[in-house]
Amino acid sequence: MNRPTATDRPLVAVVLAGGVGTRLYPASRSHRPKQLLAIGGDDSLLERTVARVDFADEVVVVTRPGFEDAVGEAAPDATVLVEPAGKDTGPALAYATHRVADRFADPVVLAVPSDHHVDGDFEAAARRGARVATETGALVTFGVEPTRPDTGYGYIEPGPDHGDYADVAAFHEKPDAETARRYVDRGDYWNAGVFAWTPAAFRAAARDTPLGPLLDALDAGDPTEGFDAVDPVSVDHAVFERADDVVTVPLGVEWDDLGSWDALRRLLPADEDGTVAVGDVDVVSLDAENNVVAGEDVHVSLVGVDDLTVVAYDDRVLVVPTERAQQVRDLVAELERRGEF
């Protein structure tokens, strides 16, 4: 049976913009998600992402209730799809894929997070992944060639190579430092969280997973009931790590996840003291080096401290060793428990 080629099918970019971004606290808060922040540029992260995928036939931004108006203002030329509840990327992408399949004939979905730094020919890689998804009927995950043994990313272990893509031998969770070095030496990719699939392939792979009740409810026309029936889960855990037919396509661009404060030290220029300043902030350093300072209309003085991240937004101040920036997520969990996020 001949499959239609990628050029025969509309390419629909689904931009994920329903998260809050807990690791960028206190810049990101429950009322101010990170995708609406202009971190490291003049435009918001969401605006930059929508511009990056404007080659698609349609751009759909999926978000949670409460963010609809702000997302619509940031992406006026995109279709804004509001999921019934924020329950991570698994339910969000199942819902978006269902809606896209209802609207378009034989589409290919390109799923893209709204909080990544990308520099390079993203379009070429995305179109290649869409073509692979169409021609193979597989789920496609895009891999990034690592530049360092990073413990903050998941890894993709490639299997047999087929030219434009390779089979996925295994997915690996965020490793410790020694394991990360082994993954990099072996030739594993970083998992960029960018995907491509046809709706038929996604539905087949997701049917017997934790997303199954949601798919049934979507078929019955009741997305709210479907979201009530599932727990928060990433699309990686719910679908990709369980599926039999998964391949990886190299992304081939400069890439980073702008999900935590330590990423800014990698991506933004530093002053003569090695300090990176983000936002409307004045910094004075005395015997202080390699710090990250972010804020909104604040003046920060640093004396005798190195490798710290200092963030001041609203009435909140965060101070954390930059190497422990990933643990801000744990802090936010405690703030949420207290009702203070």
Coordinates of C-alpha atoms in Angstrom, one line a residue:
M1 CA 0.0 0.0 0.0
N2 CA 1.4 3.4 -1.0
R3 CA 1.5 6.1 1.6
P4 CA 0.9 9.7 0.6
T5 CA 4.0 11.8 0.5
A6 CA 4.7 14.5 3.0
T7 CA 4.0 17.2 0.3
D8 CA 0.5 15.7 -0.2
R9 CA -0.4 16.3 3.4
P10 CA -0.8 19.5 5.4
L11 CA 1.9 20.1 8.0
V12 CA 0.3 21.4 11.2
A13 CA 2.7 22.8 13.8
V14 CA 1.3 22.3 17.4
V15 CA 3.1 24.6 19.8
L16 CA 2.9 23.5 23.5
A17 CA 2.2 26.6 25.6
G18 CA 0.3 25.3 28.6
G19 CA 3.1 24.9 31.1
V20 CA 4.1 27.4 33.8
G21 CA 7.8 26.9 33.9
T22 CA 8.5 26.2 37.5
R23 CA 12.3 26.1 37.2
L24 CA 12.3 29.8 36.1
Y25 CA 10.6 30.9 39.3
P26 CA 10.2 33.7 40.3
A27 CA 10.1 35.2 36.8
S28 CA 7.5 32.5 36.0
R29 CA 4.6 32.3 38.3
S30 CA 1.1 30.8 38.2
H31 CA -0.2 34.0 36.6
R32 CA 2.9 34.6 34.3
P33 CA 4.1 31.5 32.5
K34 CA 7.6 31.4 31.1
Q35 CA 6.5 31.1 27.4
L36 CA 5.2 34.7 27.7
L37 CA 8.6 36.0 29.1
A38 CA 11.1 37.8 26.9
I39 CA 14.1 35.9 28.2
G40 CA 17.3 36.5 26.2
G41 CA 15.6 38.6 23.5
D42 CA 13.0 41.3 22.7
D43 CA 10.2 38.9 21.8
S44 CA 8.6 36.3 24.2
L45 CA 9.7 32.7 24.0
L46 CA 6.3 31.9 22.5
E47 CA 6.6 34.6 19.8
R48 CA 10.0 33.3 18.8
T49 CA 8.6 29.7 18.6
V50 CA 5.6 30.6 16.5
A51 CA 7.9 32.5 14.1
R52 CA 10.2 29.5 13.9
V53 CA 7.4 27.3 12.6
D54 CA 5.7 29.7 10.3
F55 CA 6.6 27.5 7.4
A56 CA 3.9 25.1 8.4
D57 CA 0.5 25.1 6.7
E58 CA -1.2 25.9 10.0
V59 CA 0.1 26.8 13.5
V60 CA -1.9 25.7 16.5
V61 CA -0.9 26.9 20.0
V62 CA -2.3 24.6 22.7
T63 CA -2.6 26.1 26.2
R64 CA -4.5 25.8 29.4
P65 CA -7.5 27.7 30.7
G66 CA -6.4 31.1 32.1
F67 CA -3.7 31.7 29.5
E68 CA -5.9 31.9 26.4
D69 CA -6.1 35.7 26.1
A70 CA -2.4 36.3 26.7
V71 CA -1.4 33.5 24.3
G72 CA -3.8 34.9 21.7
E73 CA -2.1 38.3 22.0
A74 CA 1.3 36.8 21.6
A75 CA 0.4 34.6 18.7
P76 CA -2.4 36.5 16.8
D77 CA -1.9 34.6 13.5
A78 CA -2.1 31.2 15.1
T79 CA -5.1 29.1 16.1
V80 CA -5.3 29.0 19.9
L81 CA -6.6 25.7 21.3
V82 CA -7.5 25.6 25.0
E83 CA -7.3 22.2 26.6
P84 CA -9.8 21.5 29.4
A85 CA -7.1 21.3 32.0
G86 CA -3.3 21.5 32.2
K87 CA -2.1 17.9 32.5
D88 CA 1.3 17.8 30.9
T89 CA 2.2 17.1 27.3
G90 CA 0.5 13.7 26.9
P91 CA -3.1 14.8 27.3
A92 CA -2.3 18.2 25.6
L93 CA -0.9 16.5 22.4
A94 CA -3.6 13.8 22.4
Y95 CA -6.3 16.5 22.4
A96 CA -4.5 18.7 19.8
T97 CA -3.9 15.7 17.5
H98 CA -7.6 14.8 17.7
R99 CA -8.7 18.4 16.9
V100 CA -6.1 18.7 14.0
A101 CA -7.3 15.4 12.5
D102 CA -10.9 16.7 12.6
R103 CA -10.0 19.8 10.8
F104 CA -7.5 18.7 8.2
A105 CA -7.5 15.8 5.7
D106 CA -4.4 13.5 6.3
P107 CA -2.3 16.0 8.2
V108 CA 1.2 15.5 9.7
V109 CA 1.6 16.9 13.2
L110 CA 4.8 18.7 14.2
A111 CA 4.9 19.1 18.0
V112 CA 7.1 21.8 19.3
P113 CA 7.7 23.2 22.9
S114 CA 7.5 26.9 23.3
D115 CA 10.5 27.4 25.5
H116 CA 13.6 26.3 23.5
H117 CA 16.5 28.1 22.0
V118 CA 17.1 27.1 18.4
D119 CA 19.6 28.5 16.0
G120 CA 19.9 27.0 12.5
D121 CA 17.8 25.5 9.7
F122 CA 15.0 24.2 11.8
E123 CA 12.6 24.1 8.8
A124 CA 14.7 21.6 6.9
A125 CA 14.9 19.2 9.8
A126 CA 11.2 19.5 10.6
R127 CA 10.2 18.8 7.0
R128 CA 12.5 15.8 6.9
G129 CA 10.9 14.5 10.1
A130 CA 7.4 15.1 8.7
R131 CA 8.4 13.1 5.6
V132 CA 9.8 10.3 7.6
A133 CA 6.6 10.2 9.7
T134 CA 4.5 10.0 6.6
E135 CA 6.6 7.5 4.7
T136 CA 7.2 5.1 7.6
G137 CA 4.1 5.5 9.7
A138 CA 6.4 5.7 12.7
L139 CA 6.4 8.2 15.6
V140 CA 9.3 10.6 15.1
T141 CA 11.3 12.1 17.9
F142 CA 14.0 14.7 17.0
G143 CA 17.5 14.2 18.5
V144 CA 20.2 16.8 19.2
E145 CA 23.8 15.9 19.1
P146 CA 25.2 16.7 22.6
T147 CA 27.8 19.3 23.1
R148 CA 28.5 18.2 26.7
P149 CA 27.5 15.4 29.1
D150 CA 24.5 17.2 30.5
T151 CA 22.5 15.6 33.4
G152 CA 19.5 17.8 32.8
Y153 CA 18.3 16.2 29.6
G154 CA 16.9 12.8 28.6
Y155 CA 18.8 10.8 26.0
I156 CA 17.9 8.8 22.9
E157 CA 19.9 5.7 22.1
P158 CA 19.8 5.2 18.3
G159 CA 19.5 1.8 16.8
P160 CA 20.0 0.8 13.1
D161 CA 20.5 3.8 10.8
H162 CA 18.4 4.3 7.7
G163 CA 19.9 7.5 6.3
D164 CA 17.5 10.3 7.2
Y165 CA 16.5 8.6 10.4
A166 CA 17.5 5.8 12.8
D167 CA 15.4 3.4 14.9
V168 CA 15.2 4.2 18.6
A169 CA 16.8 1.5 20.6
A170 CA 15.9 3.0 24.0
F171 CA 15.1 6.2 25.8
H172 CA 17.0 7.1 28.9
E173 CA 16.0 9.3 31.8
K174 CA 18.1 12.2 33.0
P175 CA 21.3 10.5 34.1
D176 CA 24.0 11.2 36.7
A177 CA 27.3 12.7 35.4
E178 CA 29.2 9.5 34.8
T179 CA 26.2 7.9 32.9
A180 CA 25.8 11.1 30.9
R181 CA 29.4 10.9 29.8
R182 CA 28.9 7.3 28.7
Y183 CA 25.8 8.2 26.7
V184 CA 27.7 11.0 24.9
D185 CA 30.6 8.8 24.2
R186 CA 28.3 6.1 22.8
G187 CA 26.7 8.6 20.4
D188 CA 23.3 9.0 22.0
Y189 CA 21.2 12.1 21.3
W190 CA 19.6 14.6 23.6
N191 CA 15.9 14.2 23.6
A192 CA 14.7 17.6 22.3
G193 CA 11.0 17.1 23.0
V194 CA 10.2 17.8 19.4
F195 CA 8.0 15.2 17.6
A196 CA 6.3 14.4 14.3
W197 CA 3.5 11.9 13.6
T198 CA 0.4 11.2 11.6
P199 CA -2.8 11.2 13.7
A200 CA -3.4 7.6 12.8
A201 CA 0.1 6.5 14.1
F202 CA -0.3 8.5 17.3
R203 CA -3.8 7.1 18.0
A204 CA -2.6 3.5 17.4
A205 CA 0.4 4.0 19.7
A206 CA -1.6 5.8 22.5
R207 CA -4.7 3.6 22.6
D208 CA -3.4 1.0 25.1
T209 CA -1.6 3.6 27.3
P210 CA -2.6 5.9 30.2
L211 CA -4.1 8.2 27.5
G212 CA -6.6 5.5 26.3
P213 CA -9.5 6.9 28.4
L214 CA -8.9 10.3 27.0
L215 CA -9.0 9.0 23.4
D216 CA -12.2 7.2 24.1
A217 CA -13.8 10.4 25.5
L218 CA -12.6 12.4 22.6
D219 CA -14.2 10.0 20.2
A220 CA -17.4 10.3 22.2
G221 CA -17.2 14.1 22.0
D222 CA -16.5 14.8 25.7
P223 CA -12.9 16.2 26.1
T224 CA -13.7 17.4 29.6
E225 CA -14.6 13.9 30.8
G226 CA -11.5 12.6 29.1
F227 CA -9.2 15.0 30.9
D228 CA -10.9 14.1 34.2
A229 CA -10.2 10.4 33.5
V230 CA -6.4 10.7 33.1
D231 CA -3.5 11.8 35.3
P232 CA -0.8 14.3 34.2
V233 CA 1.7 12.5 32.1
S234 CA 4.3 13.5 29.5
V235 CA 3.9 12.2 26.0
D236 CA 7.4 10.6 26.4
H237 CA 6.3 8.4 29.3
A238 CA 2.7 7.8 28.1
V239 CA 3.4 7.0 24.4
F240 CA 7.0 7.1 23.1
E241 CA 8.6 4.9 25.7
R242 CA 5.8 2.3 25.2
A243 CA 5.6 2.3 21.4
D244 CA 7.2 -0.3 19.2
D245 CA 7.6 1.9 16.0
V246 CA 9.6 4.9 17.0
V247 CA 12.4 6.5 15.0
T248 CA 14.7 9.5 15.6
V249 CA 15.7 12.3 13.1
P250 CA 18.7 14.5 13.9
L251 CA 17.6 18.1 14.5
G252 CA 20.9 19.5 13.2
V253 CA 20.7 22.9 14.9
E254 CA 22.1 24.7 17.9
W255 CA 19.6 23.8 20.6
D256 CA 19.1 24.4 24.3
D257 CA 16.2 24.1 26.7
L258 CA 15.4 27.5 28.3
G259 CA 13.7 25.8 31.2
S260 CA 16.1 26.7 34.0
W261 CA 18.4 29.6 35.0
D262 CA 21.6 27.7 34.3
A263 CA 20.8 27.7 30.6
L264 CA 21.2 31.4 30.4
R265 CA 24.9 31.2 31.4
R266 CA 25.4 29.0 28.3
L267 CA 23.4 31.2 25.9
L268 CA 23.8 34.9 26.9
P269 CA 27.0 37.0 26.9
A270 CA 28.7 37.7 30.2
D271 CA 30.4 40.9 31.4
E272 CA 34.1 41.1 32.4
D273 CA 33.3 39.4 35.7
G274 CA 31.6 36.5 33.9
T275 CA 28.2 37.7 35.1
V276 CA 25.1 37.3 32.9
A277 CA 22.4 39.9 33.5
V278 CA 18.9 39.2 32.3
G279 CA 16.0 41.7 32.1
D280 CA 15.8 45.2 33.5
V281 CA 18.6 44.8 36.1
D282 CA 21.7 46.8 37.1
V283 CA 24.5 44.7 38.6
V284 CA 27.5 45.9 40.6
S285 CA 30.1 43.2 41.4
L286 CA 33.0 43.3 43.9
D287 CA 35.2 40.2 43.9
A288 CA 32.3 38.2 42.5
E289 CA 32.4 36.1 39.3
N290 CA 30.3 33.9 37.1
N291 CA 26.9 34.7 38.5
V292 CA 23.5 34.9 36.8
V293 CA 21.4 37.9 37.8
A294 CA 17.8 38.4 36.5
G295 CA 15.2 40.9 37.5
E296 CA 12.6 43.5 36.7
D297 CA 13.6 47.1 37.5
V298 CA 16.1 46.1 40.3
H299 CA 19.6 46.9 41.3
V300 CA 21.7 44.0 42.6
S301 CA 25.1 44.2 44.3
L302 CA 27.3 41.1 44.6
V303 CA 30.2 40.9 47.0
G304 CA 32.5 37.9 47.3
V305 CA 30.2 35.3 45.8
D306 CA 30.7 33.1 42.7
D307 CA 28.5 30.8 40.6
L308 CA 25.2 32.0 42.1
T309 CA 21.9 32.8 40.5
V310 CA 20.1 35.8 41.9
V311 CA 16.6 36.5 40.6
A312 CA 14.2 39.3 41.8
Y313 CA 10.7 39.7 40.3
D314 CA 7.7 41.3 42.0
D315 CA 8.1 40.8 45.7
R316 CA 10.1 37.6 45.3
V317 CA 13.9 36.9 45.5
L318 CA 15.6 33.6 44.7
V319 CA 19.2 32.8 45.5
V320 CA 20.6 29.4 44.4
P321 CA 23.9 28.0 43.4
T322 CA 23.7 27.9 39.6
E323 CA 24.7 24.2 39.5
R324 CA 21.6 23.5 41.5
A325 CA 19.2 25.5 39.4
Q326 CA 17.2 22.3 38.5
Q327 CA 16.2 22.1 42.1
V328 CA 14.1 25.3 41.8
R329 CA 11.4 22.9 40.7
D330 CA 11.4 21.3 44.2
L331 CA 11.1 24.7 45.8
V332 CA 8.1 25.5 43.7
A333 CA 6.5 22.3 44.7
E334 CA 6.7 23.5 48.3
L335 CA 5.4 26.9 47.4
E336 CA 2.5 25.3 45.6
R337 CA 1.8 23.2 48.7
R338 CA 1.6 26.4 50.7
G339 CA -0.5 28.2 48.1
E340 CA 2.2 30.8 47.5
F341 CA 3.2 30.2 43.9

